[in-house]
Coordinates of C-alpha atoms and ligand atoms in Angstrom, one line a residue:
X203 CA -3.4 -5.9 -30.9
X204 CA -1.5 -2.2 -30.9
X205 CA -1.9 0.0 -28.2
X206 CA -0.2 2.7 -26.9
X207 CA 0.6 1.4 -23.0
X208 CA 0.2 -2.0 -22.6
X209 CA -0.6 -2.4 -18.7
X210 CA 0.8 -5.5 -16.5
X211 CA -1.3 -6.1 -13.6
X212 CA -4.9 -4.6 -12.1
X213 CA -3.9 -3.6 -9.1
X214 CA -4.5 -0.3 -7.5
X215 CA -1.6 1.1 -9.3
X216 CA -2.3 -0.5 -13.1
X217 CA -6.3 0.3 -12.7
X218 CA -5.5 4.0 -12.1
X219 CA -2.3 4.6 -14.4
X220 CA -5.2 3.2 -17.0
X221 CA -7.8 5.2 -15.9
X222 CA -5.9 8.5 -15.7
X223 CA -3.8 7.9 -19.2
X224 CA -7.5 7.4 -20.9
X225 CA -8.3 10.7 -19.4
X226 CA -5.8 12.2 -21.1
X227 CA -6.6 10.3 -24.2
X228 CA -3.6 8.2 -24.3
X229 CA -4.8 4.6 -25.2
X230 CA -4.1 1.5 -22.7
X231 CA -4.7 -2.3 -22.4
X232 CA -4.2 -4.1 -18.9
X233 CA -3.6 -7.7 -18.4
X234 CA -4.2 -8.8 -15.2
X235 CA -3.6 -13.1 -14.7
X236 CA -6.6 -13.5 -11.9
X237 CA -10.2 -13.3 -12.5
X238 CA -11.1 -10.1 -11.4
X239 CA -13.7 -11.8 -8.1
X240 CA -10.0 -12.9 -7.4
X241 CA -8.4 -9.3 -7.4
X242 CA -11.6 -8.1 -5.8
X243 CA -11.3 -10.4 -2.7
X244 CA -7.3 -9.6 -1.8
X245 CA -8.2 -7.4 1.3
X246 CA -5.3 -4.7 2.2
X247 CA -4.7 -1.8 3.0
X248 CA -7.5 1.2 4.0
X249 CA -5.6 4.2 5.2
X250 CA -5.4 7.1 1.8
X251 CA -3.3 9.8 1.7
X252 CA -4.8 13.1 0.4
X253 CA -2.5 13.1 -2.7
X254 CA -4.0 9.7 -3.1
X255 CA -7.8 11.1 -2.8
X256 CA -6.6 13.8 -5.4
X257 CA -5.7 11.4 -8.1
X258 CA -9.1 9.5 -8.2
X259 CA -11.2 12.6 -7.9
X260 CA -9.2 13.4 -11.0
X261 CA -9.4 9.9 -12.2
X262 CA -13.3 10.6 -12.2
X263 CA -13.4 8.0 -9.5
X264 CA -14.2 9.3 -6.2
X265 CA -17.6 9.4 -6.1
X266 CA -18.4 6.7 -3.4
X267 CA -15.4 7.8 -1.8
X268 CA -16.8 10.8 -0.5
X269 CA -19.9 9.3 0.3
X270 CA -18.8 6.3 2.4
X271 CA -15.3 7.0 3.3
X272 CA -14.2 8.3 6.7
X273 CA -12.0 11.1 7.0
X274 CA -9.6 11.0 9.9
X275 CA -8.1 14.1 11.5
X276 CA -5.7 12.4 14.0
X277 CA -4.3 8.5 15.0
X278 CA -3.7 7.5 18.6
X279 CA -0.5 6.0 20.0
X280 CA -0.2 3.9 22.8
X281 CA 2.7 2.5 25.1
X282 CA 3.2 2.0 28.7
X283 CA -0.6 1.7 29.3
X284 CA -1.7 5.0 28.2
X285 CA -3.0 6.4 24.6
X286 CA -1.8 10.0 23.1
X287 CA -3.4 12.0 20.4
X288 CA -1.5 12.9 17.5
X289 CA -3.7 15.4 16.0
X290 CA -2.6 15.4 11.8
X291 CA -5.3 17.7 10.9
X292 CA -3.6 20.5 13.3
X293 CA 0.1 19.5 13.2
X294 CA -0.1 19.7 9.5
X295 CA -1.9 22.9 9.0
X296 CA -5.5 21.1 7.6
X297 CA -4.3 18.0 6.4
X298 CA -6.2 14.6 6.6
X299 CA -6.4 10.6 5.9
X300 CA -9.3 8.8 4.4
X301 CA -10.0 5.9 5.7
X302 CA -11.2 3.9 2.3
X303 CA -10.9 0.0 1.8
X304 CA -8.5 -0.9 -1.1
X305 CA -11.0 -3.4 -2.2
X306 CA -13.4 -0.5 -2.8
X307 CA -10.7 1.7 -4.3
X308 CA -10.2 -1.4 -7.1
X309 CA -14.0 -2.1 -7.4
X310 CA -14.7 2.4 -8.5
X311 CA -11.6 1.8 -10.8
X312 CA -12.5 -1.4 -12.3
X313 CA -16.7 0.0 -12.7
X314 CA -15.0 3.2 -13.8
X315 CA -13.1 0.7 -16.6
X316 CA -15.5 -1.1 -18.1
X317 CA -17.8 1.7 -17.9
X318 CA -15.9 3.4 -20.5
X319 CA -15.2 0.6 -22.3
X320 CA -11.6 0.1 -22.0
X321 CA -9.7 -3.1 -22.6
X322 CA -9.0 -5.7 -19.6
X323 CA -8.1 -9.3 -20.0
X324 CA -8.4 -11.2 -16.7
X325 CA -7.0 -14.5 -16.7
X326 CA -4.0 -13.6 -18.8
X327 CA -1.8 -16.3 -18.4
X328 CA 2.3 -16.5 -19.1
X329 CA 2.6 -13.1 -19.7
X330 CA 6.3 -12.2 -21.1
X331 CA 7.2 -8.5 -22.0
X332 CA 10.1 -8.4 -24.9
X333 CA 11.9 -5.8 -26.9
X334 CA 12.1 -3.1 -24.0
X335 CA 15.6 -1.1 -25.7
X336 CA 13.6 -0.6 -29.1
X337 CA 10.6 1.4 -30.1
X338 CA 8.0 -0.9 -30.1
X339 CA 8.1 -3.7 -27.2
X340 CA 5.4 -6.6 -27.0
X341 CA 4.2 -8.3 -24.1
X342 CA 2.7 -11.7 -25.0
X343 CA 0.1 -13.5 -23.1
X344 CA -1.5 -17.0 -23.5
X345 CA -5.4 -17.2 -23.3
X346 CA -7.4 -20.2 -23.1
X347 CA -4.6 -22.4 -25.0
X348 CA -4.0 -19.6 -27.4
X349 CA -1.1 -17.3 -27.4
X350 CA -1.7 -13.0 -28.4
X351 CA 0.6 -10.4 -28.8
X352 CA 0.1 -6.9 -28.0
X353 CA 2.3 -4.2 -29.5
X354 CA 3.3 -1.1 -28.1
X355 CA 4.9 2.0 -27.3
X356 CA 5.8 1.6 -23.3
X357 CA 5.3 -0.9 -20.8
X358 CA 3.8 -0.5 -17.2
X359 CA 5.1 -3.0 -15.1
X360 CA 2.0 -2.7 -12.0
X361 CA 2.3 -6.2 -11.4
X362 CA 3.3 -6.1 -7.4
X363 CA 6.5 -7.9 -5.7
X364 CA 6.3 -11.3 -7.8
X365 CA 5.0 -9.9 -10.9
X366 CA 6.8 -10.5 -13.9
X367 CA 8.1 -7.1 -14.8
X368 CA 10.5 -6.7 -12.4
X369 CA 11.9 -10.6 -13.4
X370 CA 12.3 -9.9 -17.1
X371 CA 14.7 -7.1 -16.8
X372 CA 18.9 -8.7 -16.3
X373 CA 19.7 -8.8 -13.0
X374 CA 22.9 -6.9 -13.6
X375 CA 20.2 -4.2 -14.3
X376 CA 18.6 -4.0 -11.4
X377 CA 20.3 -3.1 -7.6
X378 CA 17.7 -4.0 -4.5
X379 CA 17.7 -3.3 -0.9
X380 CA 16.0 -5.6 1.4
X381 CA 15.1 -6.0 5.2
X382 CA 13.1 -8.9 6.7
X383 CA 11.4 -8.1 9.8
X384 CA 11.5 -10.9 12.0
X385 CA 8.2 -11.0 12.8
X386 CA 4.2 -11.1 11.2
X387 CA 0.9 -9.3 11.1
X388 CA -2.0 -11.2 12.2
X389 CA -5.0 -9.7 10.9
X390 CA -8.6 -10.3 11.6
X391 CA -11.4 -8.3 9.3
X392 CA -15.3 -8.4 11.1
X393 CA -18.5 -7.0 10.8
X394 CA -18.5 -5.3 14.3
X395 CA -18.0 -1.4 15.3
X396 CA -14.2 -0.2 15.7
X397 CA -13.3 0.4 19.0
X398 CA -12.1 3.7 18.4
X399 CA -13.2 6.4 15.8
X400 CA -9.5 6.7 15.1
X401 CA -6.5 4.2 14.8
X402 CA -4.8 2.9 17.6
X403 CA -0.9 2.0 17.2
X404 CA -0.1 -0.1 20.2
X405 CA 3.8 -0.4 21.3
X406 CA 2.8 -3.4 24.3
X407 CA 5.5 -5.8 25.6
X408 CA 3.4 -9.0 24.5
X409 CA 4.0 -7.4 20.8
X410 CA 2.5 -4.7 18.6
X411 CA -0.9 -4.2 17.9
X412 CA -2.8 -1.8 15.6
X413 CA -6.8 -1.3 15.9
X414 CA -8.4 0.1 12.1
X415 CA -11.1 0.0 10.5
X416 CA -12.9 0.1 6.8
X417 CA -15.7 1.4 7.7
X418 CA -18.3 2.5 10.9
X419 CA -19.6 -1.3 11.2
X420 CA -16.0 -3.2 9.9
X421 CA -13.1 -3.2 11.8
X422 CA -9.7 -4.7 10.5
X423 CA -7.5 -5.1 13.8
X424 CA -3.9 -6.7 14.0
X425 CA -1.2 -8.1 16.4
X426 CA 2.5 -9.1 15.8
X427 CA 3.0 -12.6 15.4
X428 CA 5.8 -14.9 14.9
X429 CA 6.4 -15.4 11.3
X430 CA 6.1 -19.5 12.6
X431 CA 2.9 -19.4 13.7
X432 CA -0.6 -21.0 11.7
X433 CA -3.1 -18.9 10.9
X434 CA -5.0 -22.4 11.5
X435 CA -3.5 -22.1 15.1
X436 CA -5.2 -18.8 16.0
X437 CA -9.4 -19.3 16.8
X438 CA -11.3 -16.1 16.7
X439 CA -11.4 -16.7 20.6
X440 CA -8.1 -16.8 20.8
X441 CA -7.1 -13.7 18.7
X442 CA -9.7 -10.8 20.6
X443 CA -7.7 -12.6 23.9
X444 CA -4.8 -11.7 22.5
X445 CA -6.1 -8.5 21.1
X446 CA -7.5 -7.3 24.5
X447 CA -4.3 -8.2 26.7
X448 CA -2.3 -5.8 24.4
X449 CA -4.9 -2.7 24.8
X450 CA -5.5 0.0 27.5
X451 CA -8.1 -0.9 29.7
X452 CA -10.6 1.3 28.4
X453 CA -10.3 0.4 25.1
X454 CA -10.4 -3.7 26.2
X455 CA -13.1 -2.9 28.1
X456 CA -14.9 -1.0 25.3
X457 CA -14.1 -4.0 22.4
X458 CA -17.0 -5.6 20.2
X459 CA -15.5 -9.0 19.5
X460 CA -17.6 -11.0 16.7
X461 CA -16.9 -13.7 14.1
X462 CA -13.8 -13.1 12.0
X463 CA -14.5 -12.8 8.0
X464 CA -11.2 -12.8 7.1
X465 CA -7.9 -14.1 9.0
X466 CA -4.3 -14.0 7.4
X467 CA -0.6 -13.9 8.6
X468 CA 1.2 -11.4 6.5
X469 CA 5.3 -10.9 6.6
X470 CA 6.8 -7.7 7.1
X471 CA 9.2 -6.5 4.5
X472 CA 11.5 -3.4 3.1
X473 CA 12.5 -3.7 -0.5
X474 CA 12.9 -1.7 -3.2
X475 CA 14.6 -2.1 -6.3
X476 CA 16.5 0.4 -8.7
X477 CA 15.9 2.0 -11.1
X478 CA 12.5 1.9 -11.8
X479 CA 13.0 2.6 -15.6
X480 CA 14.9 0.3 -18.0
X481 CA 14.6 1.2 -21.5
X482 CA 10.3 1.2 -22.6
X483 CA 9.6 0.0 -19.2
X484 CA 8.4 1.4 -15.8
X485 CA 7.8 0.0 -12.7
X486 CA 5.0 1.0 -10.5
X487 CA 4.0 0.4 -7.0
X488 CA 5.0 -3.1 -5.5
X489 CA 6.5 -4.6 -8.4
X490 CA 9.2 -1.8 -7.4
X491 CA 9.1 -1.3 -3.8
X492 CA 7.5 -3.1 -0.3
X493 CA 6.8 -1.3 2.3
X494 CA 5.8 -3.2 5.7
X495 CA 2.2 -1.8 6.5
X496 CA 3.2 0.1 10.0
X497 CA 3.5 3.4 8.4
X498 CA 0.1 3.1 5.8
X499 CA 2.6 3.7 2.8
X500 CA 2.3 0.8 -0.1
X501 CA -0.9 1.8 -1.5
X502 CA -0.4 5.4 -1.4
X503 CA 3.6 4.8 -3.1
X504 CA 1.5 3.1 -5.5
X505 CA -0.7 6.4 -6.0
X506 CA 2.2 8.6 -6.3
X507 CA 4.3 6.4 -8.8
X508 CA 1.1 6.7 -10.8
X509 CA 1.4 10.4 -10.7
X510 CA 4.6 10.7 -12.0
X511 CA 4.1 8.3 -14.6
X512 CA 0.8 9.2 -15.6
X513 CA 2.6 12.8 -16.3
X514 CA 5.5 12.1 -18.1
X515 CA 3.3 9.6 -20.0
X516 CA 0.9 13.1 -20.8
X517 CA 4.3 15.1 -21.3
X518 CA 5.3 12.2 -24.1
X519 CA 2.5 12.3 -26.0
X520 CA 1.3 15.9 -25.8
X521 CA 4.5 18.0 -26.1
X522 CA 6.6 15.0 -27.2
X523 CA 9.2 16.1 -24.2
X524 CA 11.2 12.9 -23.2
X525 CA 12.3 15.1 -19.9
X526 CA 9.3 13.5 -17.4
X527 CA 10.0 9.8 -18.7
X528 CA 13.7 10.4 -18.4
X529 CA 13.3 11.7 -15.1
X530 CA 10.6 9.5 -14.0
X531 CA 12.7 6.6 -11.9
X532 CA 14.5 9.5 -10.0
X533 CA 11.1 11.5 -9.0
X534 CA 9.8 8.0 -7.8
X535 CA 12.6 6.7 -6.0
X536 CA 13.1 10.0 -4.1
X537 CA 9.4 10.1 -2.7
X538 CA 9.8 6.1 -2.2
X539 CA 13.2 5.9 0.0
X540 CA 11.2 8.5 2.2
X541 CA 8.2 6.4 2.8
X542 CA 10.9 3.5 3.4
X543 CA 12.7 5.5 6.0
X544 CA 8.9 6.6 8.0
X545 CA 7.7 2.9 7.5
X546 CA 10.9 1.6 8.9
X547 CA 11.5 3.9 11.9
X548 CA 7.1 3.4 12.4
X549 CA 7.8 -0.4 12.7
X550 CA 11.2 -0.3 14.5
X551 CA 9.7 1.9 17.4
X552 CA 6.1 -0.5 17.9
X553 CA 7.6 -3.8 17.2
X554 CA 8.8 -6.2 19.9
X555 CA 12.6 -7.5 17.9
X556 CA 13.2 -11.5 19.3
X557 CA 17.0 -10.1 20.4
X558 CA 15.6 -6.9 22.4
X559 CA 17.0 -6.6 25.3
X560 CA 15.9 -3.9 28.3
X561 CA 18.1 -1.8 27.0
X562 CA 16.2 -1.8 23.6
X563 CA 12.8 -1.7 25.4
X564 CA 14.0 1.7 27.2
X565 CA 15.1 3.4 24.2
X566 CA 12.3 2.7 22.5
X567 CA 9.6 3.8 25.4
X568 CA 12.0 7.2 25.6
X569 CA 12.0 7.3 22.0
X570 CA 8.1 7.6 22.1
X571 CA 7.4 9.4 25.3
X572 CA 9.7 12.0 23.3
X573 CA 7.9 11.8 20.7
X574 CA 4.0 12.3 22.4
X575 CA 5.8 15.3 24.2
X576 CA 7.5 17.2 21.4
X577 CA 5.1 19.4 18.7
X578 CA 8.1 19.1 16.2
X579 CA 8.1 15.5 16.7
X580 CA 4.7 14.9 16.7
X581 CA 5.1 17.3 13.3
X582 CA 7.4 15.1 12.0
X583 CA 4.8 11.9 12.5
X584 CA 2.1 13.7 11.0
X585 CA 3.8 15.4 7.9
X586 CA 4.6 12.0 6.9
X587 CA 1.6 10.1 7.7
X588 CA -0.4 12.3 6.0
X589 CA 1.7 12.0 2.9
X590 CA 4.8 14.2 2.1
X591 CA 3.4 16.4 -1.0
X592 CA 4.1 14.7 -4.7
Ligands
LIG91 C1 -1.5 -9.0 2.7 C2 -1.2 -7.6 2.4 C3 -1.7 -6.6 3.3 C4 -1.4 -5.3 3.1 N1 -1.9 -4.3 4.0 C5 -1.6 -3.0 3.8 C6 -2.0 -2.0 4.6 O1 -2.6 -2.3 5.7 N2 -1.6 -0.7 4.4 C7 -0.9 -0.4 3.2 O2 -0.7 0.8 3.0 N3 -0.6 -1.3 2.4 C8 -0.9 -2.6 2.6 N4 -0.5 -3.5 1.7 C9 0.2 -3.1 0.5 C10 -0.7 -2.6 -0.6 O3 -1.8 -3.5 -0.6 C11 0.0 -2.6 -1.9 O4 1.1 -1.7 -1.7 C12 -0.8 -2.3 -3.1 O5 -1.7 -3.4 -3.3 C13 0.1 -2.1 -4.3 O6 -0.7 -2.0 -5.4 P1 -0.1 -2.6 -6.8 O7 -1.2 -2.3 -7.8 O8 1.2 -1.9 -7.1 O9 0.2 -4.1 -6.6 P2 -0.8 -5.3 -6.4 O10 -2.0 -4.9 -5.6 O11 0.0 -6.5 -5.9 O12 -1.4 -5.6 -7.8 C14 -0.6 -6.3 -8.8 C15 -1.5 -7.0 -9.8 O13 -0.7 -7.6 -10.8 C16 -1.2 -8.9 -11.0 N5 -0.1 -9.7 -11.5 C17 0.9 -10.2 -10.8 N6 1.7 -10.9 -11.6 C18 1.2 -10.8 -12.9 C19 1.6 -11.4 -14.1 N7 2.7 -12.1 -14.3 N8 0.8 -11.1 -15.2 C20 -0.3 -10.3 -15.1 N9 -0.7 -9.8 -13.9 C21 0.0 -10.1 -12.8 C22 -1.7 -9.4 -9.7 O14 -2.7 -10.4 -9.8 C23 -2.4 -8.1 -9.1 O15 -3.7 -8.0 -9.5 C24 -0.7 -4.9 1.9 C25 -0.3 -5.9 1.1 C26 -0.5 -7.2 1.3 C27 0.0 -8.2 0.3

């Protein structure tokens, strides 16, 4: 088979690089090495930026999106007992997030896909990419027993942290930064109201907690955990306890508790690797950089590698200009390090560290009563949560 981008991974960030390159008739195959019920079922993240919004309205994907998706002018924060307001909409002159499932982001992209006919193969197994530093790389796959070869002009690795993209570069080529947290999310997805119309980030000494939602009848609601614990251990009893004893009154009071539909301990990680360019490749999304979730950064870094890719991609084959490809890991990477720095300082000013002491604790309830008090730190928050512009 011979295309022009051969696609790793259908993700967020390979369904819309594919969708967006078709636009601008540039021809695309994705292999993806789950069924796609599988990709369909990974429930993540829910919070879009507006940049993010943009690109599937231009992706010809936002339809449903701006039917069922709720737009959110501010986010709450909550320590000592007490919730503040942190009002984006006005802090950032108009701007907004949508709050829009990532499942339903992948379901428009892949109806939007196979709608138009474009080529997906699900259940693509061993796939290994080859001949990156010449013209025409090949990423083989093997498919029911039988081994294929697609040739083409550039790879998109979009095949998240343990894809294979990332692994078949040398690792003299590649430099990473990492940072554990020592600590977990605990999340519980159910069919019951959100307790808030807005999300509540909760700095509480039993731990960190963070009240979302996916929609006005599904709430997706979190507390810190140690990264020790069983998700077998925690009972839906157990978890809305838990829950409850880390909100403000009013908002434990006010709490629609109901059988969980989904339950899952995920760990807390910084990484990103450099560059996010070798040779005919490109990296995209998590297969070049983590994020943990505090700040509501990974799927929109996703989106905005996808922009710049998706452009220099247009720039290649329209003007045949090299300059956005060459440029392409350097864009990324300076739009990534800053949703690094606002996801780590998010997570190092909720989270309860096993070694803080009360000095710690102080600092960080001064850090935050600053914060709630100051318009230019409060304009800080919000510039970044809504997204810094592309
Ligand atoms: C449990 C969890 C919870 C999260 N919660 C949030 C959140 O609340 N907020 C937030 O902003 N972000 C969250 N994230 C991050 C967000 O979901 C990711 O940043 C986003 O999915 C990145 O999209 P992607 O397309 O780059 O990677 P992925 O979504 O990981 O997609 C990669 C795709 O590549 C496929 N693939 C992998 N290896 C291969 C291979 N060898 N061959 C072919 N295909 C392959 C995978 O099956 C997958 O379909 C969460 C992530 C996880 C794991």
């Amino acid at each position: 088979m011979r295309t022009q981008v051969a696609i790793v991974g259908a993700g967020p960030s390979g369904l819309l690089l594919g969708q967006l390159l078709h636009k601008y008739g540039i021809d695309n195959v994705i292999l993806e090495r789950k069924d796609p019920d599988y990709v369909l079922s990974r429930i993540r993240a829910g919070v879009l930026e507006q940049g993010m919004v943009n690109m599937l309205e231009e992706a010809g994907v936002a339809q449903r999106l701006h039917q069922e998706a709720l737009p959110h002018d501010g986010i709450e924060i909550a320590f000592s007992g007490k919730r503040h307001r942190i009002d984006l909409k006005t802090l950032t002159g108009g701007k907004i997030v949508t709050v829009y499932g990532q499942t339903e982001v992948t379901r428009d992209l892949m109806e939007a896909r196979s709608a138009a006919g474009l080529t997906t193969i699900y259940d693509a197994a061993d796939v290994s990419i080859h001949d990156i530093d010449g013209t025409s790389p090949k990423v083989r796959y093997v498919k029911d027993g039988v081994t294929h070869e697609v040739v083409c002009d550039f790879v998109a690795g979009c095949d998240g942290y343990h894809g294979v993209s990332r692994q078949s570069v040398p690792q003299s080529a590649v430099q990473t930064y990492e940072r554990i947290y020592p600590f977990g999310w605990l999340g519980v997805l159910s069919d019951t109201p959100p307790v808030s119309h807005e999300l509540i980030y909760v700095n509480h000494d039993r731990g960190f907690a963070l009240c979302s939602m996916r929609s006005a009848h599904r709430s997706r609601y979190y507390v810190q955990c140690p990264l020790t614990d069983d998700v077998a251990e925690w009972s839906d009893e157990r978890f809305w306890n838990e829950l409850k004893s880390r909100l403000d009154d009013e908002a434990a009071h006010k709490l629609v508790t109901g059988p969980s539909i989904e339950k899952s301990i995920a760990p807390l990680r910084s990484f990103v690797a450099e560059p996010m360019r070798f040779g005919r490749l490109f990296l995209a999304g998590d297969a070049a950089h983590i994020v943990p979730p505090t700040g509501a950064k990974g799927l929109n870094l996703a989106a905005s590698d996808v922009y710049y890719l998706s452009r220099a991609l247009r720039e290649y084959y329209g003007e045949k200009s090299q300059a956005g490809i060459d440029a392409y890991s350097a864009n990324a990477l300076r739009r990534v390090w800053k949703a690094e720095r606002f996801s780590w300082w998010m997570t190092t000013q909720l989270h309860r560290f096993p070694d803080s002491d009360g000095f710690s604790q102080r600092i960080q309830t001064a850090e935050l009563d600053y914060l709630v008090n100051s318009q230019a730190a409060m304009t800080a928050l919000a510039e970044n949560y809504v997204g810094l512009p592309y």
